[in-house]
Short mmCIF file of N, CA and C in Angstrom, two decimals:
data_model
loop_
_atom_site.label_atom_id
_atom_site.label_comp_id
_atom_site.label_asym_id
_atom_site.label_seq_id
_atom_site.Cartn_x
_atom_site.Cartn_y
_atom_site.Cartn_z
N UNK A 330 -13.57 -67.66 -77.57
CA UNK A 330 -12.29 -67.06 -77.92
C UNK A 330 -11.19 -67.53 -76.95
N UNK A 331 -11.66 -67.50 -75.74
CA UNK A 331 -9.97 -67.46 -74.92
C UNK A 331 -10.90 -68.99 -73.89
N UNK A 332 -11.02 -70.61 -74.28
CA UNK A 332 -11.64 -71.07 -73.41
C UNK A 332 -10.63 -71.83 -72.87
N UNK A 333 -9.36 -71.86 -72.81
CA UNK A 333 -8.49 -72.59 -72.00
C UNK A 333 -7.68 -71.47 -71.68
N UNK A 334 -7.36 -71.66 -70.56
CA UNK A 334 -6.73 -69.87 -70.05
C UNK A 334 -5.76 -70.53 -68.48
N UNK A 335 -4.46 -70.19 -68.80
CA UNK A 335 -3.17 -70.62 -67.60
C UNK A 335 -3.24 -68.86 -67.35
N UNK A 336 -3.04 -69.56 -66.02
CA UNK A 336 -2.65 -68.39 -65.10
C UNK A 336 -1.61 -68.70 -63.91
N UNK A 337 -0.49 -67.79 -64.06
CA UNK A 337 0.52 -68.07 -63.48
C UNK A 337 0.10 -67.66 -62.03
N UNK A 338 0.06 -68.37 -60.90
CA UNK A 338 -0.41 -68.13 -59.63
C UNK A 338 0.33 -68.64 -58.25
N UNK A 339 0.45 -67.91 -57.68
CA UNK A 339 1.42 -68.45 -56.51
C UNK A 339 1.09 -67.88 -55.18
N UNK A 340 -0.57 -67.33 -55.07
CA UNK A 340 -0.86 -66.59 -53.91
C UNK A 340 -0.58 -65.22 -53.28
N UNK A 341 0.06 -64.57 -54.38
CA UNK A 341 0.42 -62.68 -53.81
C UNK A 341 -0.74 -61.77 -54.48
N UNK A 342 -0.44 -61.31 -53.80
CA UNK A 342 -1.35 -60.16 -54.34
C UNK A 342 -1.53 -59.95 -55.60
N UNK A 343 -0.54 -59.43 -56.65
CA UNK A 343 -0.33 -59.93 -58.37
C UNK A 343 -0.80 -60.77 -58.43
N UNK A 344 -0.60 -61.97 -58.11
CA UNK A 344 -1.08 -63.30 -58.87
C UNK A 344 -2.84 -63.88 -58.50
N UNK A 345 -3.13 -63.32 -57.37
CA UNK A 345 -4.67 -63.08 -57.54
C UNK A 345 -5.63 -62.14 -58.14
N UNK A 346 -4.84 -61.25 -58.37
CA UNK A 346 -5.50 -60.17 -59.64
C UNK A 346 -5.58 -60.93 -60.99
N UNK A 347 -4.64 -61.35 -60.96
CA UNK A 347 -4.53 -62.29 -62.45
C UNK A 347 -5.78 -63.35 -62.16
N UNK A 348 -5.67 -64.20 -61.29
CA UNK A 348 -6.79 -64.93 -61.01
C UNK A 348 -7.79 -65.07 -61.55
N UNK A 349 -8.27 -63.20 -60.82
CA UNK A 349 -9.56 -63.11 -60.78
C UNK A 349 -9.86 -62.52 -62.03
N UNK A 350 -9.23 -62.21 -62.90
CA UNK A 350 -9.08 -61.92 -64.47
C UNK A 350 -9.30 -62.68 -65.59
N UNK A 351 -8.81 -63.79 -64.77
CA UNK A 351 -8.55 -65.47 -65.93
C UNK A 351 -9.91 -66.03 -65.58
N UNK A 352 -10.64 -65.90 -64.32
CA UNK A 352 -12.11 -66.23 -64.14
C UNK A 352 -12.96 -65.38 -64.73
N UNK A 353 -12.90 -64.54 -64.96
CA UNK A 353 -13.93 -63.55 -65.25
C UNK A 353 -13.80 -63.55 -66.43
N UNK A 354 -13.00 -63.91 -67.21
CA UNK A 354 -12.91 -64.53 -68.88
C UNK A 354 -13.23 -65.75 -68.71
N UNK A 355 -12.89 -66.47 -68.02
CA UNK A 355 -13.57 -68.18 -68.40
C UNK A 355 -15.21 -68.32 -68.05
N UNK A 356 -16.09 -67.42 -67.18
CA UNK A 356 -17.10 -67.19 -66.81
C UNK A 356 -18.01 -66.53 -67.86
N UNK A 357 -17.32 -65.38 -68.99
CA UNK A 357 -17.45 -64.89 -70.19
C UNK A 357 -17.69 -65.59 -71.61
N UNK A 358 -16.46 -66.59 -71.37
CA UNK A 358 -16.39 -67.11 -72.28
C UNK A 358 -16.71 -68.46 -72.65
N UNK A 359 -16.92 -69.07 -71.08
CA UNK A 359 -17.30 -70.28 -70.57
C UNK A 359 -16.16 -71.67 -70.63
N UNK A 360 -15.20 -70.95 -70.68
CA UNK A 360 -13.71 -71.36 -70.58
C UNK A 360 -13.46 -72.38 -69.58
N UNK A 361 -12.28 -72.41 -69.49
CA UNK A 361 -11.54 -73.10 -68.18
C UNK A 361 -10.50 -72.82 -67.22
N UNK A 362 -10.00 -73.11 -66.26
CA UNK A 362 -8.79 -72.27 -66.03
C UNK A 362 -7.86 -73.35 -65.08
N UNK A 363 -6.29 -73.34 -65.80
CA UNK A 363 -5.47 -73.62 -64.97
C UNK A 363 -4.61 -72.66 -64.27
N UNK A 364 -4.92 -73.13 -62.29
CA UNK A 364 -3.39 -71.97 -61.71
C UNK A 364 -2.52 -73.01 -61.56
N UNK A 365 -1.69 -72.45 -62.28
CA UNK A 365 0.03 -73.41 -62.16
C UNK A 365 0.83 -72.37 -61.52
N UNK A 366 0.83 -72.90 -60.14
CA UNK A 366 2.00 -72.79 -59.50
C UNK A 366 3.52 -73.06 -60.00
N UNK A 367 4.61 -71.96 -60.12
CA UNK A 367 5.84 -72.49 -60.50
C UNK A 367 6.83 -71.84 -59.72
N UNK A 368 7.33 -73.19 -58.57
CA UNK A 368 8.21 -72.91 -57.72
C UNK A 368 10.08 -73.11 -58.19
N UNK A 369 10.31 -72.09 -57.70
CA UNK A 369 11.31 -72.05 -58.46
C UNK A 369 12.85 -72.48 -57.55
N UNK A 370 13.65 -73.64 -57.91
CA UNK A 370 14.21 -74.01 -57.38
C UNK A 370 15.69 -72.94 -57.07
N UNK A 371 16.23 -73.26 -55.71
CA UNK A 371 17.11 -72.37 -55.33
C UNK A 371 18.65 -71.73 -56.68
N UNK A 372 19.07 -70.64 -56.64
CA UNK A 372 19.90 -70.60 -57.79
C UNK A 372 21.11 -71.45 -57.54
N UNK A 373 21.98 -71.77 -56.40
CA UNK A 373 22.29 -72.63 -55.35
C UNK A 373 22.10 -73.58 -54.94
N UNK A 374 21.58 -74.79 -55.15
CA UNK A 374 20.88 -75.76 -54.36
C UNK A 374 21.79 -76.07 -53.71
N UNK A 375 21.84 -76.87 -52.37
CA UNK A 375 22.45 -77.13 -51.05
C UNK A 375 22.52 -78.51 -51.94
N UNK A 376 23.86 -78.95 -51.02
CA UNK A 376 23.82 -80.47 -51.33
C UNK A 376 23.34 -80.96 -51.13
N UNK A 377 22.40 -81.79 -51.60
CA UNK A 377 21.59 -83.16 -51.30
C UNK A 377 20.10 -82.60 -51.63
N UNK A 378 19.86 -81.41 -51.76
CA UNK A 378 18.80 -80.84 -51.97
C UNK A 378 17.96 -81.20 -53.32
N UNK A 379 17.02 -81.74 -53.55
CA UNK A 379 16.46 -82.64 -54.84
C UNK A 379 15.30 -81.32 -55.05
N UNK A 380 14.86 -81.51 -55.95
CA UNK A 380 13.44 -80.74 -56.36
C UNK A 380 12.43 -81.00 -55.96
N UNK A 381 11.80 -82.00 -55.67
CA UNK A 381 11.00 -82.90 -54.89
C UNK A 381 11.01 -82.14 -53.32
N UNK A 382 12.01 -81.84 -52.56
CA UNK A 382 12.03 -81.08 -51.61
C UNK A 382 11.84 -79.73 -51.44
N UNK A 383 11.98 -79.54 -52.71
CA UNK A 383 12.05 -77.52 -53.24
C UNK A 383 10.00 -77.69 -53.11
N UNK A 384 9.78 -78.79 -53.80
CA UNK A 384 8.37 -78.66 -53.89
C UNK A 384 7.30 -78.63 -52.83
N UNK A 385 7.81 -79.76 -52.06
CA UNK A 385 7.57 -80.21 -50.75
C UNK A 385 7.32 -78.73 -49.86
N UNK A 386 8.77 -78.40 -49.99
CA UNK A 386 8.24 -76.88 -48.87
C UNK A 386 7.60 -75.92 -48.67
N UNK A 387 6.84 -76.01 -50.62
CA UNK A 387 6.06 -75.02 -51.04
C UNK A 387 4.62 -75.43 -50.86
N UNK A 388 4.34 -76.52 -50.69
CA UNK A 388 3.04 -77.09 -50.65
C UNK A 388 1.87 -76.69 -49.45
N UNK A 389 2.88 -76.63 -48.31
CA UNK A 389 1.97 -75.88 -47.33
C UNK A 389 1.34 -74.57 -48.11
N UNK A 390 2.16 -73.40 -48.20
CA UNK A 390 1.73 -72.25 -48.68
C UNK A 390 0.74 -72.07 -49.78
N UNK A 391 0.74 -73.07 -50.37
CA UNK A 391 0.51 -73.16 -52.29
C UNK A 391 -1.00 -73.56 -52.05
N UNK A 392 -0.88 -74.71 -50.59
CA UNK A 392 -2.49 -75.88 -50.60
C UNK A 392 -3.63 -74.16 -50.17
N UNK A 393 -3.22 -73.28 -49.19
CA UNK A 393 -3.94 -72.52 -48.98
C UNK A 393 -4.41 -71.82 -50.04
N UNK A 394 -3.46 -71.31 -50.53
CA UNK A 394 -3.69 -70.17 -52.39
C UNK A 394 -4.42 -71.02 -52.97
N UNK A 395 -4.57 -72.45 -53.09
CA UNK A 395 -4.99 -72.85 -54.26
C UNK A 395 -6.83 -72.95 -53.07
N UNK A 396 -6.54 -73.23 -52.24
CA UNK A 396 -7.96 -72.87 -51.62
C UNK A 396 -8.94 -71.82 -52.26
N UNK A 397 -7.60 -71.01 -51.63
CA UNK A 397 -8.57 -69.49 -52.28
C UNK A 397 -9.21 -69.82 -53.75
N UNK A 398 -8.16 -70.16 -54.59
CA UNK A 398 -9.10 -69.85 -56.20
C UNK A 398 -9.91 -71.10 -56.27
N UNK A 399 -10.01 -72.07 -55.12
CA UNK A 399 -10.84 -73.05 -55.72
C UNK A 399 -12.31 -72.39 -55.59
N UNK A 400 -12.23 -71.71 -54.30
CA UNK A 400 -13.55 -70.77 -53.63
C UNK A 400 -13.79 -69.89 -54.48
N UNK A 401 -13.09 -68.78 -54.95
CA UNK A 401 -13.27 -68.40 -56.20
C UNK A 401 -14.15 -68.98 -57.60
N UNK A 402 -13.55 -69.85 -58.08
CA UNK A 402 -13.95 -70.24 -58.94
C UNK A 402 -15.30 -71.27 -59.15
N UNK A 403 -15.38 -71.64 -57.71
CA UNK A 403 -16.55 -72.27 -57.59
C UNK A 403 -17.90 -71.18 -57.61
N UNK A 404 -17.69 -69.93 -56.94
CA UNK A 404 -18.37 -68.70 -56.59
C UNK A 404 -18.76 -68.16 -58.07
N UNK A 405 -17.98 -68.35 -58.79
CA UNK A 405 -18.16 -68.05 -60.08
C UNK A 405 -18.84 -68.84 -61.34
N UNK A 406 -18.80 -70.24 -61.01
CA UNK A 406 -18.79 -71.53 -61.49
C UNK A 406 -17.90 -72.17 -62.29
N UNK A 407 -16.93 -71.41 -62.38
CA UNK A 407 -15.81 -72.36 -63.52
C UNK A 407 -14.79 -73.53 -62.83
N UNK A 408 -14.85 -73.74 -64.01
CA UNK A 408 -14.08 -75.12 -63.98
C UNK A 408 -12.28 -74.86 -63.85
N UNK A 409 -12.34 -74.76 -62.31
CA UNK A 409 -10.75 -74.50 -61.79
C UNK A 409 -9.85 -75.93 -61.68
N UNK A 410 -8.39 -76.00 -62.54
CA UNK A 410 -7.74 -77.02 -62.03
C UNK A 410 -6.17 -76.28 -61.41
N UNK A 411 -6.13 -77.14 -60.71
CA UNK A 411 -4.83 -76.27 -59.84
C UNK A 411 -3.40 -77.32 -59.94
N UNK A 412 -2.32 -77.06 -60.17
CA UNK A 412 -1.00 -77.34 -60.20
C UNK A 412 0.25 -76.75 -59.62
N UNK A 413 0.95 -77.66 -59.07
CA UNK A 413 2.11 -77.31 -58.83
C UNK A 413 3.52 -77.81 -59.44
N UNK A 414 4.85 -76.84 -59.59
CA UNK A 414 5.85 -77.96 -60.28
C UNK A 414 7.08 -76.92 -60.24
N UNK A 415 8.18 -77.70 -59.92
CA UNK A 415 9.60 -76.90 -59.75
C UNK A 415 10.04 -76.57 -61.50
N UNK A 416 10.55 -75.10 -61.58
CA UNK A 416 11.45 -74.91 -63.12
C UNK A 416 11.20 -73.70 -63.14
N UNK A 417 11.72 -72.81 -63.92
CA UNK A 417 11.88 -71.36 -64.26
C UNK A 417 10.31 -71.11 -64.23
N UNK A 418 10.18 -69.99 -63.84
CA UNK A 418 8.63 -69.81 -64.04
C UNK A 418 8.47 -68.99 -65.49
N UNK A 419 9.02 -68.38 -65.94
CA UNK A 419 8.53 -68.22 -67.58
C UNK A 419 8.39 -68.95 -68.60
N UNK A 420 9.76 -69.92 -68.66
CA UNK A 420 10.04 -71.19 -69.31
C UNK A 420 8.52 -71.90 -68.69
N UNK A 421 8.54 -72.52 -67.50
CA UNK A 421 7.49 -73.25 -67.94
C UNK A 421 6.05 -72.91 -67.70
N UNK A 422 5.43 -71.76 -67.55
CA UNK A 422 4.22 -71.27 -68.20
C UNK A 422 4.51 -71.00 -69.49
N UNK A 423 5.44 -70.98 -70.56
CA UNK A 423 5.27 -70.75 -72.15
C UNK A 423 5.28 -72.28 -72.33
N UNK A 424 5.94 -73.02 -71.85
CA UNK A 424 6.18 -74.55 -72.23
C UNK A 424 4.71 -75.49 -72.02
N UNK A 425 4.21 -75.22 -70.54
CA UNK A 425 3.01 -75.43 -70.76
C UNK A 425 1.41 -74.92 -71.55
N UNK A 426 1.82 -73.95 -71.80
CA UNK A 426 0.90 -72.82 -72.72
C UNK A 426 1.15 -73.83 -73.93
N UNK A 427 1.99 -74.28 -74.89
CA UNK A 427 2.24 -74.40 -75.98
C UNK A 427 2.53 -75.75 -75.67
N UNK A 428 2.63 -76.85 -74.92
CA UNK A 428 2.02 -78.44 -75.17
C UNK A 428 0.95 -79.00 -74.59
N UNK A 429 -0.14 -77.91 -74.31
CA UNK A 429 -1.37 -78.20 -73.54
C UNK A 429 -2.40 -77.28 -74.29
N UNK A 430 -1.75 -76.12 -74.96
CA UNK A 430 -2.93 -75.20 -75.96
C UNK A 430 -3.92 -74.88 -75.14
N UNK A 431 -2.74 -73.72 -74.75
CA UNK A 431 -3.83 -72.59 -73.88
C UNK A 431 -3.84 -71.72 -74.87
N UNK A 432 -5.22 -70.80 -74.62
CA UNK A 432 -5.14 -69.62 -75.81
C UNK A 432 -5.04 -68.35 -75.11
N UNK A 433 -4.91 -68.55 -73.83
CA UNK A 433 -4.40 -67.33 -73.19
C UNK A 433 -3.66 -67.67 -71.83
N UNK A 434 -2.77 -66.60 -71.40
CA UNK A 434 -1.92 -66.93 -70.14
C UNK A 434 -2.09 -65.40 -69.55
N UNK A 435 -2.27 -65.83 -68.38
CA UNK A 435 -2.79 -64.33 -67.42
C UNK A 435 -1.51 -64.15 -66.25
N UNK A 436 -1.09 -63.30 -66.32
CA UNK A 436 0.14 -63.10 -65.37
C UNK A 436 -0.33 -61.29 -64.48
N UNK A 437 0.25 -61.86 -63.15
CA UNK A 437 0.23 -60.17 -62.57
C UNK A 437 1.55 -59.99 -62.87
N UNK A 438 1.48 -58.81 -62.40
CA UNK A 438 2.62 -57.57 -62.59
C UNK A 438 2.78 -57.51 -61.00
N UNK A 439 4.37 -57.74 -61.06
CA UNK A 439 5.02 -57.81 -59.75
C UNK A 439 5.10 -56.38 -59.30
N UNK A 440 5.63 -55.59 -59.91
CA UNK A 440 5.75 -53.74 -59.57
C UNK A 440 7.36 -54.04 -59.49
N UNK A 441 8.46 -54.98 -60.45
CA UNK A 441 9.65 -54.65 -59.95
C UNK A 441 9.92 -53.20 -60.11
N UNK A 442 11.38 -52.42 -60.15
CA UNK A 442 12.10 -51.98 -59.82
C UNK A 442 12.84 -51.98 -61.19
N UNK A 443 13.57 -51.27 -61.71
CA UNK A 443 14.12 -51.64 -63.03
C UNK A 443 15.67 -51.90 -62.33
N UNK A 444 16.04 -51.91 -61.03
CA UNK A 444 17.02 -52.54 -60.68
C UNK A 444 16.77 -54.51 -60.49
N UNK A 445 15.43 -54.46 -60.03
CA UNK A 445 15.32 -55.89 -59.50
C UNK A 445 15.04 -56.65 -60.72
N UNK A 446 14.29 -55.59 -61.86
CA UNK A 446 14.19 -55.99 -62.94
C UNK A 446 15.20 -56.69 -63.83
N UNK A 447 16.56 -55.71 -63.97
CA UNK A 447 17.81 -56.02 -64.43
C UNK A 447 18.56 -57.43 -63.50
N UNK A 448 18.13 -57.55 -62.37
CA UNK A 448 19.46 -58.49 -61.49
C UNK A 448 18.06 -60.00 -61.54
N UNK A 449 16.89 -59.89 -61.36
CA UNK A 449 15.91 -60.87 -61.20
C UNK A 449 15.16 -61.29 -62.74
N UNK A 450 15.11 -60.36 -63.44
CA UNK A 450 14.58 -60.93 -64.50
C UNK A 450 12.83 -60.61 -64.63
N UNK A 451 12.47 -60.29 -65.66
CA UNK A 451 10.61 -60.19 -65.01
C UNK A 451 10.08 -61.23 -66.06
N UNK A 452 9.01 -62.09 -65.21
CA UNK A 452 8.78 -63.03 -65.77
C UNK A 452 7.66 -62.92 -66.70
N UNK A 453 6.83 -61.63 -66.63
CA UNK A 453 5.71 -61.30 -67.73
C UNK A 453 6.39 -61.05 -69.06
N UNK A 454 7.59 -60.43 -68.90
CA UNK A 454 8.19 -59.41 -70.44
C UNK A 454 8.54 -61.26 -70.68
N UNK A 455 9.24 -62.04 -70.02
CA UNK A 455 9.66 -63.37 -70.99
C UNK A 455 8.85 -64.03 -71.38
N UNK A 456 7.25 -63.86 -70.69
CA UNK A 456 6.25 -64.70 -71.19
C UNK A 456 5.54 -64.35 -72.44
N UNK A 457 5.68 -62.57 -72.61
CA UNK A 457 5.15 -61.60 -73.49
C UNK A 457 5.94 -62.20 -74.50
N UNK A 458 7.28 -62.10 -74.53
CA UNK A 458 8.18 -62.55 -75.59
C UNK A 458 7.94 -63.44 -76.44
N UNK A 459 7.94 -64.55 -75.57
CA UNK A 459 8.04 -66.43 -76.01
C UNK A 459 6.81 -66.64 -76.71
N UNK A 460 5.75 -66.35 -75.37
CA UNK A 460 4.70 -67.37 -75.51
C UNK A 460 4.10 -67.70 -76.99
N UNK A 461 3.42 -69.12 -76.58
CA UNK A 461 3.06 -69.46 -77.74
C UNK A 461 1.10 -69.09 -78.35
N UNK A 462 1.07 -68.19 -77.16
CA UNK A 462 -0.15 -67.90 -77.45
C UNK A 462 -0.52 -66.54 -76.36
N UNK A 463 -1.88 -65.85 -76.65
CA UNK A 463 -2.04 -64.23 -76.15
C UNK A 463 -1.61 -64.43 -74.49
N UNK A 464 -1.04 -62.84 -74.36
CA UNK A 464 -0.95 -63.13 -72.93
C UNK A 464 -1.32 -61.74 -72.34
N UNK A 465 -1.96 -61.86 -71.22
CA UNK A 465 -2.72 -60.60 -70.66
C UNK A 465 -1.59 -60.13 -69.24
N UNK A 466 -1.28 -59.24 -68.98
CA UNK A 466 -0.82 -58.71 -67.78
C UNK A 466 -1.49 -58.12 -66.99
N UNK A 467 -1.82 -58.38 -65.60
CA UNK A 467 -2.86 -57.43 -64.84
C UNK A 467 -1.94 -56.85 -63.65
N UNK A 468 -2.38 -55.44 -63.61
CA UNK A 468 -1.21 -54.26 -62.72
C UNK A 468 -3.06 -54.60 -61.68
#
């Protein structure tokens, strides 16, 4: 049922719940799992500032997280591939969901604020919206 499964992941607490959600279905189901990292470039960019550098700065932080779920997923036995890439993070977990045919996308739940909600945007309700295929939320 669900054997290609994106999971939006970036190393917080949320996004390893999701993780370990999107494994425990691909372990079920004998699935697969991509964590796509999606760093999101400044709303601002500084002059001279390229994306390539937005990415760059994230890579330290990202190489550790993606440690974690590789250990994970090895512990489990599935077949983990890990990614990184600058752009809206809803836009492109639905964009990649729907030109790569995932049949599920696993997102945590940040715990906004219905203020941070209103001024930041929540990126599960746009993925719930769009996507082109099921999407699970884990609180």
């Amino acid at each position: 049922m669900f054997r290609k499964i994106l999971v939006g992941y970036d190393g917080s607490e949320p996004a390893k719940k999701a993780l370990m959600a999107a494994l425990e279905l691909a372990q079920a189901f004998r699935g697969e799992v991509l964590a796509l990292a999606v760093v999101r470039p400044p709303e601002f960019a500084e002059l001279g500032m390229e994306l390539e550098g937005v990415l760059e700065e994230a890579k330290g932080p990202l190489a550790e997280a993606f440690r974690f779920a590789q250990r994970e997923a090895a512990r489990r036995g599935v077949v983990l591939r890990t990614r990184s890439q600058v752009g809206h993070p809803a836009e492109t977990l639905i964009r990649v969901a729907g030109e790569e045919g995932y049949d599920l996308i696993v997102l945590g739940r940040r715990g906004l604020t219905p203020v941070q909600r209103w001024m930041l945007g929540s990126v599960s309700e746009r993925v719930l919206r769009y996507a082109p295929s099921a999407v699970m939320v884990v609180h």
